[in-house]
Amino acid sequence: PFVVTENCIKCKHTDCVEVCPVDCFHEGPNFLVIDPDECIDCTLCEPECPVNAIFPEDDVPAGQEAFVALNAELAKAWPVLTVRKDPPADAGEWDGKPDKLKLLER
Ligand code: SF4
Ligand code: F3S
């Protein structure tokens, strides 16, 4: 499956959800995750993310391995999102900021 990683936190552009053929994106307060049990590896979402936060599970950036388990866990707790919504007003300021995991809201 594909995995949403750290740079989505507080960016949350949601372009990704529109292209998913199996509607497996789940939305939290300031982050999205992919349900690994539903993702069919179609690859369509990866280029849609303006901040390049989506990676194949076996190719997540170094240091972000925890996001594999986090996507699986949070997908069970959060509702599905299928329609794009406006990102946070300050999304641009958070693109590429390090250590955003501690800012994840559940
Ligand atoms: Fe959905 Fe395809 Fe992305 Fe998996 S790879 S989350 S099926 S758009
Ligand atoms: Fe996040 Fe990128 Fe989707 S910022 S909500 S993974 S388009």
PDB file of C-alpha atoms and ligand atoms in Angstrom:
ATOM      1  CA  PRO A   1       0.000   0.000   0.000  1.00  0.00           C
ATOM      2  CA  PHE A   2       0.848   3.674  -0.160  1.00  0.00           C
ATOM      3  CA  VAL A   3       1.459   5.699   3.001  1.00  0.00           C
ATOM      4  CA  VAL A   4       0.882   9.336   3.951  1.00  0.00           C
ATOM      5  CA  THR A   5       3.976  10.711   5.685  1.00  0.00           C
ATOM      6  CA  GLU A   6       4.994  13.614   7.896  1.00  0.00           C
ATOM      7  CA  ASN A   7       4.787  16.476   5.427  1.00  0.00           C
ATOM      8  CA  CYS A   8       1.004  16.136   5.215  1.00  0.00           C
ATOM      9  CA  ILE A   9       0.674  17.225   8.848  1.00  0.00           C
ATOM     10  CA  LYS A  10      -0.738  20.792   8.952  1.00  0.00           C
ATOM     11  CA  CYS A  11      -0.612  20.964   5.119  1.00  0.00           C
ATOM     12  CA  LYS A  12      -3.541  18.638   4.393  1.00  0.00           C
ATOM     13  CA  HIS A  13      -4.237  19.735   0.829  1.00  0.00           C
ATOM     14  CA  THR A  14      -6.649  16.799   0.239  1.00  0.00           C
ATOM     15  CA  ASP A  15      -6.054  16.687  -3.548  1.00  0.00           C
ATOM     16  CA  CYS A  16      -5.161  13.032  -2.958  1.00  0.00           C
ATOM     17  CA  VAL A  17      -8.650  11.917  -1.975  1.00  0.00           C
ATOM     18  CA  GLU A  18     -10.244  12.882  -5.280  1.00  0.00           C
ATOM     19  CA  VAL A  19      -8.287  10.373  -7.353  1.00  0.00           C
ATOM     20  CA  CYS A  20      -8.461   7.301  -5.119  1.00  0.00           C
ATOM     21  CA  PRO A  21     -10.579   4.655  -6.849  1.00  0.00           C
ATOM     22  CA  VAL A  22     -11.253   2.763  -3.628  1.00  0.00           C
ATOM     23  CA  ASP A  23     -11.867   5.731  -1.287  1.00  0.00           C
ATOM     24  CA  CYS A  24      -9.316   4.639   1.266  1.00  0.00           C
ATOM     25  CA  PHE A  25      -8.228   8.038   2.607  1.00  0.00           C
ATOM     26  CA  HIS A  26      -9.268   8.789   6.172  1.00  0.00           C
ATOM     27  CA  GLU A  27      -9.307  12.273   7.688  1.00  0.00           C
ATOM     28  CA  GLY A  28      -8.113  13.470  11.070  1.00  0.00           C
ATOM     29  CA  PRO A  29      -7.923  17.031  12.447  1.00  0.00           C
ATOM     30  CA  ASN A  30      -4.689  17.984  10.674  1.00  0.00           C
ATOM     31  CA  PHE A  31      -3.531  14.893   8.751  1.00  0.00           C
ATOM     32  CA  LEU A  32      -4.816  12.229   6.384  1.00  0.00           C
ATOM     33  CA  VAL A  33      -3.975   8.533   6.271  1.00  0.00           C
ATOM     34  CA  ILE A  34      -4.420   5.647   3.823  1.00  0.00           C
ATOM     35  CA  ASP A  35      -6.046   2.391   4.926  1.00  0.00           C
ATOM     36  CA  PRO A  36      -3.469  -0.238   3.964  1.00  0.00           C
ATOM     37  CA  ASP A  37      -6.152  -2.933   3.874  1.00  0.00           C
ATOM     38  CA  GLU A  38      -8.040  -1.051   1.146  1.00  0.00           C
ATOM     39  CA  CYS A  39      -5.283   0.542  -0.972  1.00  0.00           C
ATOM     40  CA  ILE A  40      -4.815  -1.297  -4.284  1.00  0.00           C
ATOM     41  CA  ASP A  41      -1.456   0.310  -5.147  1.00  0.00           C
ATOM     42  CA  CYS A  42      -2.846   2.141  -8.154  1.00  0.00           C
ATOM     43  CA  THR A  43      -0.249   4.961  -7.634  1.00  0.00           C
ATOM     44  CA  LEU A  44      -2.695   7.697  -8.681  1.00  0.00           C
ATOM     45  CA  CYS A  45      -2.525   9.669  -5.428  1.00  0.00           C
ATOM     46  CA  GLU A  46       1.257   9.969  -5.226  1.00  0.00           C
ATOM     47  CA  PRO A  47       1.696  12.748  -7.845  1.00  0.00           C
ATOM     48  CA  GLU A  48      -1.433  14.602  -6.672  1.00  0.00           C
ATOM     49  CA  CYS A  49       0.046  15.695  -3.338  1.00  0.00           C
ATOM     50  CA  PRO A  50       1.435  19.257  -3.668  1.00  0.00           C
ATOM     51  CA  VAL A  51       3.873  18.643  -0.806  1.00  0.00           C
ATOM     52  CA  ASN A  52       5.002  15.135  -1.843  1.00  0.00           C
ATOM     53  CA  ALA A  53       3.829  13.428   1.334  1.00  0.00           C
ATOM     54  CA  ILE A  54       2.704  10.130  -0.244  1.00  0.00           C
ATOM     55  CA  PHE A  55       5.091   7.191  -0.730  1.00  0.00           C
ATOM     56  CA  PRO A  56       4.938   3.452  -1.328  1.00  0.00           C
ATOM     57  CA  GLU A  57       5.164   1.572   1.974  1.00  0.00           C
ATOM     58  CA  ASP A  58       8.554   0.104   1.068  1.00  0.00           C
ATOM     59  CA  ASP A  59       9.989   3.480   0.050  1.00  0.00           C
ATOM     60  CA  VAL A  60       9.066   5.910   2.838  1.00  0.00           C
ATOM     61  CA  PRO A  61      11.758   8.529   3.568  1.00  0.00           C
ATOM     62  CA  ALA A  62      14.416   7.606   6.113  1.00  0.00           C
ATOM     63  CA  GLY A  63      13.231   8.301   9.632  1.00  0.00           C
ATOM     64  CA  GLN A  64       9.553   8.123   8.707  1.00  0.00           C
ATOM     65  CA  GLU A  65       9.056   4.395   9.060  1.00  0.00           C
ATOM     66  CA  ALA A  66       6.645   4.985  11.961  1.00  0.00           C
ATOM     67  CA  PHE A  67       4.116   6.395   9.521  1.00  0.00           C
ATOM     68  CA  VAL A  68       3.469   2.932   8.085  1.00  0.00           C
ATOM     69  CA  ALA A  69       1.965   1.731  11.375  1.00  0.00           C
ATOM     70  CA  LEU A  70       0.395   5.133  12.020  1.00  0.00           C
ATOM     71  CA  ASN A  71      -1.585   5.012   8.758  1.00  0.00           C
ATOM     72  CA  ALA A  72      -2.884   1.544   9.630  1.00  0.00           C
ATOM     73  CA  GLU A  73      -3.836   2.590  13.170  1.00  0.00           C
ATOM     74  CA  LEU A  74      -5.492   5.911  12.398  1.00  0.00           C
ATOM     75  CA  ALA A  75      -7.361   4.619   9.336  1.00  0.00           C
ATOM     76  CA  LYS A  76      -9.364   2.454  11.739  1.00  0.00           C
ATOM     77  CA  ALA A  77     -10.258   5.453  13.901  1.00  0.00           C
ATOM     78  CA  TRP A  78     -10.896   8.247  11.392  1.00  0.00           C
ATOM     79  CA  PRO A  79     -13.741   8.700   8.850  1.00  0.00           C
ATOM     80  CA  VAL A  80     -13.306   8.368   5.091  1.00  0.00           C
ATOM     81  CA  LEU A  81     -12.816  11.563   3.073  1.00  0.00           C
ATOM     82  CA  THR A  82     -13.608  11.461  -0.656  1.00  0.00           C
ATOM     83  CA  VAL A  83     -14.119  15.102  -1.614  1.00  0.00           C
ATOM     84  CA  ARG A  84     -11.403  17.732  -1.656  1.00  0.00           C
ATOM     85  CA  LYS A  85     -11.683  20.567   0.853  1.00  0.00           C
ATOM     86  CA  ASP A  86      -9.737  23.778   1.301  1.00  0.00           C
ATOM     87  CA  PRO A  87      -6.384  23.302   3.061  1.00  0.00           C
ATOM     88  CA  PRO A  88      -5.592  25.239   6.240  1.00  0.00           C
ATOM     89  CA  ALA A  89      -4.925  28.922   5.524  1.00  0.00           C
ATOM     90  CA  ASP A  90      -1.336  28.538   6.717  1.00  0.00           C
ATOM     91  CA  ALA A  91      -0.648  25.264   4.868  1.00  0.00           C
ATOM     92  CA  GLY A  92       2.092  26.854   2.791  1.00  0.00           C
ATOM     93  CA  GLU A  93       4.091  27.827   5.852  1.00  0.00           C
ATOM     94  CA  TRP A  94       4.246  24.203   7.026  1.00  0.00           C
ATOM     95  CA  ASP A  95       5.504  22.608   3.817  1.00  0.00           C
ATOM     96  CA  GLY A  96       8.850  20.988   4.563  1.00  0.00           C
ATOM     97  CA  LYS A  97       8.986  21.937   8.248  1.00  0.00           C
ATOM     98  CA  PRO A  98      10.803  19.216  10.247  1.00  0.00           C
ATOM     99  CA  ASP A  99       9.483  17.374  13.310  1.00  0.00           C
ATOM    100  CA  LYS A 100       5.808  17.806  12.570  1.00  0.00           C
ATOM    101  CA  LEU A 101       4.914  14.409  14.038  1.00  0.00           C
ATOM    102  CA  LYS A 102       4.650  15.969  17.501  1.00  0.00           C
ATOM    103  CA  LEU A 103       1.996  18.324  16.124  1.00  0.00           C
ATOM    104  CA  LEU A 104      -0.263  15.499  14.938  1.00  0.00           C
ATOM    105  CA  GLU A 105      -3.753  15.833  16.395  1.00  0.00           C
ATOM    106  CA  ARG A 106      -5.858  12.740  16.982  1.00  0.00           C
TER     107      ARG A 106
HETATM  108 FE1  SF4 B   1      -5.905   5.109  -3.300  1.00  0.00          FE
HETATM  109 FE2  SF4 B   1      -4.384   4.315  -5.316  1.00  0.00          FE
HETATM  110 FE3  SF4 B   1      -3.403   6.011  -3.536  1.00  0.00          FE
HETATM  111 FE4  SF4 B   1      -3.846   3.488  -2.846  1.00  0.00          FE
HETATM  112  S1  SF4 B   1      -2.358   4.203  -4.351  1.00  0.00           S
HETATM  113  S2  SF4 B   1      -4.398   5.301  -1.662  1.00  0.00           S
HETATM  114  S3  SF4 B   1      -5.678   2.998  -4.052  1.00  0.00           S
HETATM  115  S4  SF4 B   1      -5.112   6.425  -4.953  1.00  0.00           S
HETATM  116 FE1  F3S B   2      -1.909  15.395   2.756  1.00  0.00          FE
HETATM  117 FE2  F3S B   2      -0.927  15.687   0.356  1.00  0.00          FE
HETATM  118 FE3  F3S B   2      -3.220  14.503   0.639  1.00  0.00          FE
HETATM  119  S1  F3S B   2      -0.843  17.180   1.995  1.00  0.00           S
HETATM  120  S2  F3S B   2      -4.086  15.473   2.434  1.00  0.00           S
HETATM  121  S3  F3S B   2      -1.288  13.770   1.406  1.00  0.00           S
HETATM  122  S4  F3S B   2      -2.677  15.909  -0.963  1.00  0.00           S
END
